[in-house]
């Protein structure tokens, strides 16, 4: 604190107007009271006031914490601002407990904001000994936990493998038992079939087919039905006629057929008949002749028209039926049947084909 300045007057002066003897306070005699016994005010009291005051008057008493400043008056003759004469009074603000608490809190927040990044930096730095020790400790805990989990999973796997081995052993035993039963069943079935074959062979030793009767109509292109009666299965026959019919072969036009297409049992009087469909019948194989190219069916039609005459077909089988089942080959393409058939009377039966042709587009 700077040393006070003292201005020494040339003549005795009366007490300053801002010293109030009645109220013992700092301020003008008739002016407002500025305070009494407070350490917030500091005044300016001339040093000569104490020496020139009357003996029976009290000297101005300043507060305990008050500091007296005596400053020299300015050289200018203009009066000092304010109600004072010869000096200034400096006033400091009052610091209440609430303001002190607020200041402490602000300092704490400021210090916390500064110290937090530093603390975080040291607390997360792996090169810091305590942090490295914490990381090592966490690694050890994680390793121990992982080992315990692996041990538990390994134990569960081993238990599951043992259960699978038990189930596998049971399945193997069941499979062996089933294989044994299957082999025994197949062996018994084979012996039974062999015995039945021997019995049927002995029974069918006198069985044979009678005269073959071809049907009048063809069943299709190169297809014709034949029928014959099974001989040797007359009355008194104790075997199964239908079964013996299905097991007796026949020979048609030198071709051996192992079994009929179907068998018909007409009773003891009419006997058992077998029926066959012979698929190499030459009498049911007409052919096409006199092929005629009738050109395109129309402009940009993309269709070419052909016609040919059907030759050597059995009329009793029906001209339309035989025409629609007789194949032909046109432009290198196999045609299973014509698109249409026409009967021109004395001029014969004609088949008509409509073949796609790019030349007609």
PDB file of N, CA and C in Angstrom, residues 65-151:
ATOM      1  N   UNK A  65     -10.519  -0.370  10.786  1.00  0.00           N
ATOM      2  CA  UNK A  65      -9.872  -0.727   9.518  1.00  0.00           C
ATOM      3  C   UNK A  65      -9.750   0.437   8.566  1.00  0.00           C
ATOM      4  N   UNK A  66     -10.183   1.607   8.996  1.00  0.00           N
ATOM      5  CA  UNK A  66     -10.137   2.748   8.084  1.00  0.00           C
ATOM      6  C   UNK A  66      -8.721   3.233   7.928  1.00  0.00           C
ATOM      7  N   UNK A  67      -8.393   3.721   6.797  1.00  0.00           N
ATOM      8  CA  UNK A  67      -7.067   4.263   6.491  1.00  0.00           C
ATOM      9  C   UNK A  67      -7.241   5.709   6.103  1.00  0.00           C
ATOM     10  N   UNK A  68      -6.461   6.551   6.678  1.00  0.00           N
ATOM     11  CA  UNK A  68      -6.594   7.980   6.418  1.00  0.00           C
ATOM     12  C   UNK A  68      -5.605   8.371   5.338  1.00  0.00           C
ATOM     13  N   UNK A  69      -6.126   8.984   4.325  1.00  0.00           N
ATOM     14  CA  UNK A  69      -5.301   9.491   3.242  1.00  0.00           C
ATOM     15  C   UNK A  69      -5.422  11.003   3.217  1.00  0.00           C
ATOM     16  N   UNK A  70      -4.310  11.661   3.089  1.00  0.00           N
ATOM     17  CA  UNK A  70      -4.298  13.121   2.910  1.00  0.00           C
ATOM     18  C   UNK A  70      -3.590  13.406   1.616  1.00  0.00           C
ATOM     19  N   UNK A  71      -4.342  13.869   0.673  1.00  0.00           N
ATOM     20  CA  UNK A  71      -3.808  14.112  -0.672  1.00  0.00           C
ATOM     21  C   UNK A  71      -3.711  15.597  -0.907  1.00  0.00           C
ATOM     22  N   UNK A  72      -2.730  16.021  -1.659  1.00  0.00           N
ATOM     23  CA  UNK A  72      -2.601  17.450  -1.937  1.00  0.00           C
ATOM     24  C   UNK A  72      -3.693  17.919  -2.848  1.00  0.00           C
ATOM     25  N   UNK A  73      -4.124  19.150  -2.596  1.00  0.00           N
ATOM     26  CA  UNK A  73      -5.162  19.721  -3.430  1.00  0.00           C
ATOM     27  C   UNK A  73      -4.573  20.062  -4.784  1.00  0.00           C
ATOM     28  N   UNK A  74      -5.398  20.004  -5.774  1.00  0.00           N
ATOM     29  CA  UNK A  74      -4.880  20.371  -7.096  1.00  0.00           C
ATOM     30  C   UNK A  74      -4.563  21.832  -7.160  1.00  0.00           C
ATOM     31  N   UNK A  75      -3.642  22.190  -8.068  1.00  0.00           N
ATOM     32  CA  UNK A  75      -3.204  23.562  -8.214  1.00  0.00           C
ATOM     33  C   UNK A  75      -4.307  24.443  -8.716  1.00  0.00           C
ATOM     34  N   UNK A  76      -5.269  23.868  -9.390  1.00  0.00           N
ATOM     35  CA  UNK A  76      -6.374  24.659  -9.911  1.00  0.00           C
ATOM     36  C   UNK A  76      -7.205  25.164  -8.763  1.00  0.00           C
ATOM     37  N   UNK A  77      -7.791  26.326  -8.925  1.00  0.00           N
ATOM     38  CA  UNK A  77      -8.624  26.924  -7.886  1.00  0.00           C
ATOM     39  C   UNK A  77     -10.033  26.398  -7.891  1.00  0.00           C
ATOM     40  N   UNK A  78     -10.336  25.506  -8.854  1.00  0.00           N
ATOM     41  CA  UNK A  78     -11.706  24.942  -8.916  1.00  0.00           C
ATOM     42  C   UNK A  78     -11.891  23.973  -7.782  1.00  0.00           C
ATOM     43  N   UNK A  79     -13.070  23.976  -7.182  1.00  0.00           N
ATOM     44  CA  UNK A  79     -13.308  23.063  -6.050  1.00  0.00           C
ATOM     45  C   UNK A  79     -13.308  21.621  -6.500  1.00  0.00           C
ATOM     46  N   UNK A  80     -13.059  20.701  -5.552  1.00  0.00           N
ATOM     47  CA  UNK A  80     -13.095  19.256  -5.822  1.00  0.00           C
ATOM     48  C   UNK A  80     -14.521  18.823  -6.107  1.00  0.00           C
ATOM     49  N   UNK A  81     -14.666  17.848  -6.895  1.00  0.00           N
ATOM     50  CA  UNK A  81     -16.033  17.382  -7.181  1.00  0.00           C
ATOM     51  C   UNK A  81     -16.643  16.773  -5.935  1.00  0.00           C
ATOM     52  N   UNK A  82     -17.946  16.873  -5.812  1.00  0.00           N
ATOM     53  CA  UNK A  82     -18.663  16.265  -4.699  1.00  0.00           C
ATOM     54  C   UNK A  82     -18.752  17.197  -3.532  1.00  0.00           C
ATOM     55  N   UNK A  83     -19.287  16.737  -2.419  1.00  0.00           N
ATOM     56  CA  UNK A  83     -19.498  17.567  -1.252  1.00  0.00           C
ATOM     57  C   UNK A  83     -18.274  17.686  -0.387  1.00  0.00           C
ATOM     58  N   UNK A  84     -17.191  17.030  -0.756  1.00  0.00           N
ATOM     59  CA  UNK A  84     -16.014  17.024   0.100  1.00  0.00           C
ATOM     60  C   UNK A  84     -15.155  18.229  -0.185  1.00  0.00           C
ATOM     61  N   UNK A  85     -14.328  18.531   0.758  1.00  0.00           N
ATOM     62  CA  UNK A  85     -13.411  19.671   0.612  1.00  0.00           C
ATOM     63  C   UNK A  85     -12.036  19.233   1.050  1.00  0.00           C
ATOM     64  N   UNK A  86     -11.156  19.169   0.110  1.00  0.00           N
ATOM     65  CA  UNK A  86      -9.780  18.835   0.429  1.00  0.00           C
ATOM     66  C   UNK A  86      -9.440  17.382   0.238  1.00  0.00           C
ATOM     67  N   UNK A  87     -10.318  16.468  -0.195  1.00  0.00           N
ATOM     68  CA  UNK A  87      -9.946  15.051  -0.385  1.00  0.00           C
ATOM     69  C   UNK A  87     -11.090  14.204  -0.919  1.00  0.00           C
ATOM     70  N   UNK A  88     -10.818  12.894  -1.228  1.00  0.00           N
ATOM     71  CA  UNK A  88     -11.807  11.942  -1.742  1.00  0.00           C
ATOM     72  C   UNK A  88     -11.992  10.807  -0.764  1.00  0.00           C
ATOM     73  N   UNK A  89     -13.159  10.192  -0.784  1.00  0.00           N
ATOM     74  CA  UNK A  89     -13.445   8.976   0.011  1.00  0.00           C
ATOM     75  C   UNK A  89     -13.590   7.819  -0.967  1.00  0.00           C
ATOM     76  N   UNK A  90     -12.746   6.738  -0.819  1.00  0.00           N
ATOM     77  CA  UNK A  90     -12.778   5.557  -1.686  1.00  0.00           C
ATOM     78  C   UNK A  90     -13.606   4.468  -1.017  1.00  0.00           C
ATOM     79  N   UNK A  91     -14.565   3.919  -1.740  1.00  0.00           N
ATOM     80  CA  UNK A  91     -15.489   2.908  -1.181  1.00  0.00           C
ATOM     81  C   UNK A  91     -15.256   1.561  -1.883  1.00  0.00           C
ATOM     82  N   UNK A  92     -15.027   0.467  -1.139  1.00  0.00           N
ATOM     83  CA  UNK A  92     -14.847  -0.886  -1.670  1.00  0.00           C
ATOM     84  C   UNK A  92     -16.141  -1.670  -1.531  1.00  0.00           C
ATOM     85  N   UNK A  93     -16.477  -2.514  -2.506  1.00  0.00           N
ATOM     86  CA  UNK A  93     -17.749  -3.274  -2.418  1.00  0.00           C
ATOM     87  C   UNK A  93     -17.695  -4.295  -1.283  1.00  0.00           C
ATOM     88  N   UNK A  94     -18.868  -4.559  -0.763  1.00  0.00           N
ATOM     89  CA  UNK A  94     -19.000  -5.533   0.333  1.00  0.00           C
ATOM     90  C   UNK A  94     -19.016  -6.955  -0.228  1.00  0.00           C
ATOM     91  N   UNK A  95     -18.227  -7.910   0.333  1.00  0.00           N
ATOM     92  CA  UNK A  95     -18.176  -9.323  -0.084  1.00  0.00           C
ATOM     93  C   UNK A  95     -19.010 -10.115   0.910  1.00  0.00           C
ATOM     94  N   UNK A  96     -20.192 -10.521   0.480  1.00  0.00           N
ATOM     95  CA  UNK A  96     -21.091 -11.265   1.369  1.00  0.00           C
ATOM     96  C   UNK A  96     -20.767 -12.753   1.299  1.00  0.00           C
ATOM     97  N   UNK A  97     -21.273 -13.535   2.245  1.00  0.00           N
ATOM     98  CA  UNK A  97     -21.025 -14.999   2.203  1.00  0.00           C
ATOM     99  C   UNK A  97     -21.538 -15.647   0.928  1.00  0.00           C
ATOM    100  N   UNK A  98     -22.664 -15.208   0.418  1.00  0.00           N
ATOM    101  CA  UNK A  98     -23.185 -15.816  -0.811  1.00  0.00           C
ATOM    102  C   UNK A  98     -22.232 -15.576  -1.973  1.00  0.00           C
ATOM    103  N   UNK A  99     -21.683 -14.333  -2.036  1.00  0.00           N
ATOM    104  CA  UNK A  99     -20.735 -14.061  -3.120  1.00  0.00           C
ATOM    105  C   UNK A  99     -19.485 -14.905  -2.957  1.00  0.00           C
ATOM    106  N   UNK A 100     -19.028 -15.089  -1.715  1.00  0.00           N
ATOM    107  CA  UNK A 100     -17.847 -15.928  -1.474  1.00  0.00           C
ATOM    108  C   UNK A 100     -18.103 -17.368  -1.939  1.00  0.00           C
ATOM    109  N   UNK A 101     -19.304 -17.897  -1.616  1.00  0.00           N
ATOM    110  CA  UNK A 101     -19.626 -19.283  -2.046  1.00  0.00           C
ATOM    111  C   UNK A 101     -19.656 -19.364  -3.563  1.00  0.00           C
ATOM    112  N   UNK A 102     -20.250 -18.335  -4.217  1.00  0.00           N
ATOM    113  CA  UNK A 102     -20.307 -18.350  -5.680  1.00  0.00           C
ATOM    114  C   UNK A 102     -18.921 -18.319  -6.288  1.00  0.00           C
ATOM    115  N   UNK A 103     -18.038 -17.493  -5.709  1.00  0.00           N
ATOM    116  CA  UNK A 103     -16.671 -17.424  -6.227  1.00  0.00           C
ATOM    117  C   UNK A 103     -15.958 -18.758  -6.057  1.00  0.00           C
ATOM    118  N   UNK A 104     -16.163 -19.383  -4.877  1.00  0.00           N
ATOM    119  CA  UNK A 104     -15.524 -20.692  -4.636  1.00  0.00           C
ATOM    120  C   UNK A 104     -16.016 -21.714  -5.654  1.00  0.00           C
ATOM    121  N   UNK A 105     -17.345 -21.734  -5.930  1.00  0.00           N
ATOM    122  CA  UNK A 105     -17.893 -22.693  -6.900  1.00  0.00           C
ATOM    123  C   UNK A 105     -17.340 -22.445  -8.294  1.00  0.00           C
ATOM    124  N   UNK A 106     -17.254 -21.182  -8.693  1.00  0.00           N
ATOM    125  CA  UNK A 106     -16.704 -20.878 -10.014  1.00  0.00           C
ATOM    126  C   UNK A 106     -15.253 -21.321 -10.129  1.00  0.00           C
ATOM    127  N   UNK A 107     -14.478 -21.092  -9.071  1.00  0.00           N
ATOM    128  CA  UNK A 107     -13.086 -21.549  -9.099  1.00  0.00           C
ATOM    129  C   UNK A 107     -13.001 -23.067  -9.167  1.00  0.00           C
ATOM    130  N   UNK A 108     -13.913 -23.756  -8.437  1.00  0.00           N
ATOM    131  CA  UNK A 108     -13.899 -25.228  -8.460  1.00  0.00           C
ATOM    132  C   UNK A 108     -14.226 -25.751  -9.853  1.00  0.00           C
ATOM    133  N   UNK A 109     -15.252 -25.135 -10.510  1.00  0.00           N
ATOM    134  CA  UNK A 109     -15.605 -25.560 -11.866  1.00  0.00           C
ATOM    135  C   UNK A 109     -14.458 -25.302 -12.831  1.00  0.00           C
ATOM    136  N   UNK A 110     -13.832 -24.141 -12.714  1.00  0.00           N
ATOM    137  CA  UNK A 110     -12.718 -23.830 -13.598  1.00  0.00           C
ATOM    138  C   UNK A 110     -11.558 -24.792 -13.415  1.00  0.00           C
ATOM    139  N   UNK A 111     -11.223 -25.063 -12.137  1.00  0.00           N
ATOM    140  CA  UNK A 111     -10.121 -26.001 -11.877  1.00  0.00           C
ATOM    141  C   UNK A 111     -10.483 -27.419 -12.332  1.00  0.00           C
ATOM    142  N   UNK A 112     -11.776 -27.800 -12.148  1.00  0.00           N
ATOM    143  CA  UNK A 112     -12.190 -29.135 -12.600  1.00  0.00           C
ATOM    144  C   UNK A 112     -12.100 -29.270 -14.107  1.00  0.00           C
ATOM    145  N   UNK A 113     -12.517 -28.216 -14.869  1.00  0.00           N
ATOM    146  CA  UNK A 113     -12.419 -28.275 -16.328  1.00  0.00           C
ATOM    147  C   UNK A 113     -10.988 -28.343 -16.803  1.00  0.00           C
ATOM    148  N   UNK A 114     -10.082 -27.737 -16.067  1.00  0.00           N
ATOM    149  CA  UNK A 114      -8.672 -27.787 -16.467  1.00  0.00           C
ATOM    150  C   UNK A 114      -8.040 -29.114 -16.084  1.00  0.00           C
ATOM    151  N   UNK A 115      -8.409 -29.617 -14.902  1.00  0.00           N
ATOM    152  CA  UNK A 115      -7.749 -30.828 -14.399  1.00  0.00           C
ATOM    153  C   UNK A 115      -8.314 -32.096 -15.025  1.00  0.00           C
ATOM    154  N   UNK A 116      -9.575 -32.045 -15.524  1.00  0.00           N
ATOM    155  CA  UNK A 116     -10.185 -33.272 -16.057  1.00  0.00           C
ATOM    156  C   UNK A 116      -9.439 -33.836 -17.266  1.00  0.00           C
ATOM    157  N   UNK A 117      -9.107 -33.006 -18.295  1.00  0.00           N
ATOM    158  CA  UNK A 117      -8.350 -33.590 -19.430  1.00  0.00           C
ATOM    159  C   UNK A 117      -7.000 -34.151 -19.018  1.00  0.00           C
ATOM    160  N   UNK A 118      -6.351 -33.475 -18.079  1.00  0.00           N
ATOM    161  CA  UNK A 118      -5.056 -33.986 -17.617  1.00  0.00           C
ATOM    162  C   UNK A 118      -5.237 -35.323 -16.916  1.00  0.00           C
ATOM    163  N   UNK A 119      -6.285 -35.399 -16.078  1.00  0.00           N
ATOM    164  CA  UNK A 119      -6.547 -36.667 -15.369  1.00  0.00           C
ATOM    165  C   UNK A 119      -6.916 -37.787 -16.340  1.00  0.00           C
ATOM    166  N   UNK A 120      -7.753 -37.425 -17.324  1.00  0.00           N
ATOM    167  CA  UNK A 120      -8.133 -38.447 -18.308  1.00  0.00           C
ATOM    168  C   UNK A 120      -6.926 -38.903 -19.107  1.00  0.00           C
ATOM    169  N   UNK A 121      -6.048 -37.950 -19.450  1.00  0.00           N
ATOM    170  CA  UNK A 121      -4.868 -38.327 -20.216  1.00  0.00           C
ATOM    171  C   UNK A 121      -3.995 -39.308 -19.457  1.00  0.00           C
ATOM    172  N   UNK A 122      -3.814 -39.043 -18.173  1.00  0.00           N
ATOM    173  CA  UNK A 122      -2.997 -39.952 -17.373  1.00  0.00           C
ATOM    174  C   UNK A 122      -3.726 -41.250 -17.069  1.00  0.00           C
ATOM    175  N   UNK A 123      -5.071 -41.168 -16.912  1.00  0.00           N
ATOM    176  CA  UNK A 123      -5.821 -42.375 -16.560  1.00  0.00           C
ATOM    177  C   UNK A 123      -5.988 -43.314 -17.739  1.00  0.00           C
ATOM    178  N   UNK A 124      -5.863 -42.829 -19.021  1.00  0.00           N
ATOM    179  CA  UNK A 124      -6.020 -43.673 -20.207  1.00  0.00           C
ATOM    180  C   UNK A 124      -4.708 -43.971 -20.906  1.00  0.00           C
ATOM    181  N   UNK A 125      -3.647 -43.417 -20.491  1.00  0.00           N
ATOM    182  CA  UNK A 125      -2.359 -43.642 -21.140  1.00  0.00           C
ATOM    183  C   UNK A 125      -1.822 -45.014 -20.754  1.00  0.00           C
ATOM    184  N   UNK A 126      -1.656 -45.922 -21.723  1.00  0.00           N
ATOM    185  CA  UNK A 126      -1.180 -47.272 -21.385  1.00  0.00           C
ATOM    186  C   UNK A 126       0.254 -47.292 -20.856  1.00  0.00           C
ATOM    187  N   UNK A 127       1.007 -46.206 -21.100  1.00  0.00           N
ATOM    188  CA  UNK A 127       2.369 -46.167 -20.580  1.00  0.00           C
ATOM    189  C   UNK A 127       2.406 -45.744 -19.107  1.00  0.00           C
ATOM    190  N   UNK A 128       1.279 -45.313 -18.588  1.00  0.00           N
ATOM    191  CA  UNK A 128       1.213 -44.950 -17.184  1.00  0.00           C
ATOM    192  C   UNK A 128       1.193 -46.223 -16.351  1.00  0.00           C
ATOM    193  N   UNK A 129       1.977 -46.363 -15.332  1.00  0.00           N
ATOM    194  CA  UNK A 129       2.088 -47.650 -14.609  1.00  0.00           C
ATOM    195  C   UNK A 129       0.755 -48.150 -14.069  1.00  0.00           C
ATOM    196  N   UNK A 130      -0.008 -47.274 -13.422  1.00  0.00           N
ATOM    197  CA  UNK A 130      -1.274 -47.747 -12.848  1.00  0.00           C
ATOM    198  C   UNK A 130      -2.247 -48.173 -13.936  1.00  0.00           C
ATOM    199  N   UNK A 131      -2.267 -47.415 -15.064  1.00  0.00           N
ATOM    200  CA  UNK A 131      -3.145 -47.796 -16.168  1.00  0.00           C
ATOM    201  C   UNK A 131      -2.709 -49.117 -16.764  1.00  0.00           C
ATOM    202  N   UNK A 132      -1.414 -49.288 -16.977  1.00  0.00           N
ATOM    203  CA  UNK A 132      -0.922 -50.553 -17.519  1.00  0.00           C
ATOM    204  C   UNK A 132      -1.239 -51.713 -16.585  1.00  0.00           C
ATOM    205  N   UNK A 133      -1.136 -51.495 -15.307  1.00  0.00           N
ATOM    206  CA  UNK A 133      -1.471 -52.552 -14.348  1.00  0.00           C
ATOM    207  C   UNK A 133      -2.964 -52.872 -14.400  1.00  0.00           C
ATOM    208  N   UNK A 134      -3.797 -51.834 -14.554  1.00  0.00           N
ATOM    209  CA  UNK A 134      -5.237 -52.072 -14.655  1.00  0.00           C
ATOM    210  C   UNK A 134      -5.573 -52.853 -15.916  1.00  0.00           C
ATOM    211  N   UNK A 135      -4.924 -52.478 -17.031  1.00  0.00           N
ATOM    212  CA  UNK A 135      -5.173 -53.207 -18.289  1.00  0.00           C
ATOM    213  C   UNK A 135      -4.731 -54.656 -18.157  1.00  0.00           C
ATOM    214  N   UNK A 136      -3.574 -54.899 -17.544  1.00  0.00           N
ATOM    215  CA  UNK A 136      -3.102 -56.276 -17.351  1.00  0.00           C
ATOM    216  C   UNK A 136      -4.080 -57.055 -16.480  1.00  0.00           C
ATOM    217  N   UNK A 137      -4.604 -56.415 -15.454  1.00  0.00           N
ATOM    218  CA  UNK A 137      -5.558 -57.090 -14.580  1.00  0.00           C
ATOM    219  C   UNK A 137      -6.841 -57.450 -15.330  1.00  0.00           C
ATOM    220  N   UNK A 138      -7.327 -56.511 -16.171  1.00  0.00           N
ATOM    221  CA  UNK A 138      -8.525 -56.809 -16.966  1.00  0.00           C
ATOM    222  C   UNK A 138      -8.263 -57.929 -17.953  1.00  0.00           C
ATOM    223  N   UNK A 139      -7.074 -57.931 -18.564  1.00  0.00           N
ATOM    224  CA  UNK A 139      -6.735 -59.034 -19.478  1.00  0.00           C
ATOM    225  C   UNK A 139      -6.742 -60.373 -18.759  1.00  0.00           C
ATOM    226  N   UNK A 140      -6.192 -60.410 -17.600  1.00  0.00           N
ATOM    227  CA  UNK A 140      -6.165 -61.660 -16.847  1.00  0.00           C
ATOM    228  C   UNK A 140      -7.578 -62.121 -16.496  1.00  0.00           C
ATOM    229  N   UNK A 141      -8.429 -61.172 -16.099  1.00  0.00           N
ATOM    230  CA  UNK A 141      -9.814 -61.553 -15.808  1.00  0.00           C
ATOM    231  C   UNK A 141     -10.517 -62.085 -17.059  1.00  0.00           C
ATOM    232  N   UNK A 142     -10.306 -61.401 -18.190  1.00  0.00           N
ATOM    233  CA  UNK A 142     -10.923 -61.857 -19.439  1.00  0.00           C
ATOM    234  C   UNK A 142     -10.379 -63.215 -19.859  1.00  0.00           C
ATOM    235  N   UNK A 143      -9.084 -63.424 -19.668  1.00  0.00           N
ATOM    236  CA  UNK A 143      -8.502 -64.727 -20.022  1.00  0.00           C
ATOM    237  C   UNK A 143      -9.080 -65.831 -19.152  1.00  0.00           C
ATOM    238  N   UNK A 144      -9.200 -65.567 -17.859  1.00  0.00           N
ATOM    239  CA  UNK A 144      -9.767 -66.579 -16.970  1.00  0.00           C
ATOM    240  C   UNK A 144     -11.216 -66.876 -17.332  1.00  0.00           C
ATOM    241  N   UNK A 145     -11.986 -65.815 -17.648  1.00  0.00           N
ATOM    242  CA  UNK A 145     -13.377 -66.039 -18.029  1.00  0.00           C
ATOM    243  C   UNK A 145     -13.475 -66.835 -19.324  1.00  0.00           C
ATOM    244  N   UNK A 146     -12.598 -66.502 -20.303  1.00  0.00           N
ATOM    245  CA  UNK A 146     -12.607 -67.239 -21.567  1.00  0.00           C
ATOM    246  C   UNK A 146     -12.225 -68.705 -21.351  1.00  0.00           C
ATOM    247  N   UNK A 147     -11.247 -68.951 -20.481  1.00  0.00           N
ATOM    248  CA  UNK A 147     -10.859 -70.343 -20.201  1.00  0.00           C
ATOM    249  C   UNK A 147     -12.008 -71.104 -19.552  1.00  0.00           C
ATOM    250  N   UNK A 148     -12.715 -70.443 -18.637  1.00  0.00           N
ATOM    251  CA  UNK A 148     -13.846 -71.131 -18.003  1.00  0.00           C
ATOM    252  C   UNK A 148     -14.941 -71.440 -19.017  1.00  0.00           C
ATOM    253  N   UNK A 149     -15.227 -70.481 -19.913  1.00  0.00           N
ATOM    254  CA  UNK A 149     -16.238 -70.739 -20.937  1.00  0.00           C
ATOM    255  C   UNK A 149     -15.812 -71.867 -21.864  1.00  0.00           C
ATOM    256  N   UNK A 150     -14.544 -71.865 -22.270  1.00  0.00           N
ATOM    257  CA  UNK A 150     -14.074 -72.937 -23.144  1.00  0.00           C
ATOM    258  C   UNK A 150     -14.148 -74.293 -22.445  1.00  0.00           C
ATOM    259  N   UNK A 151     -13.800 -74.332 -21.169  1.00  0.00           N
ATOM    260  CA  UNK A 151     -13.895 -75.590 -20.438  1.00  0.00           C
ATOM    261  C   UNK A 151     -15.331 -76.071 -20.361  1.00  0.00           C
TER     262      UNK A 151
END
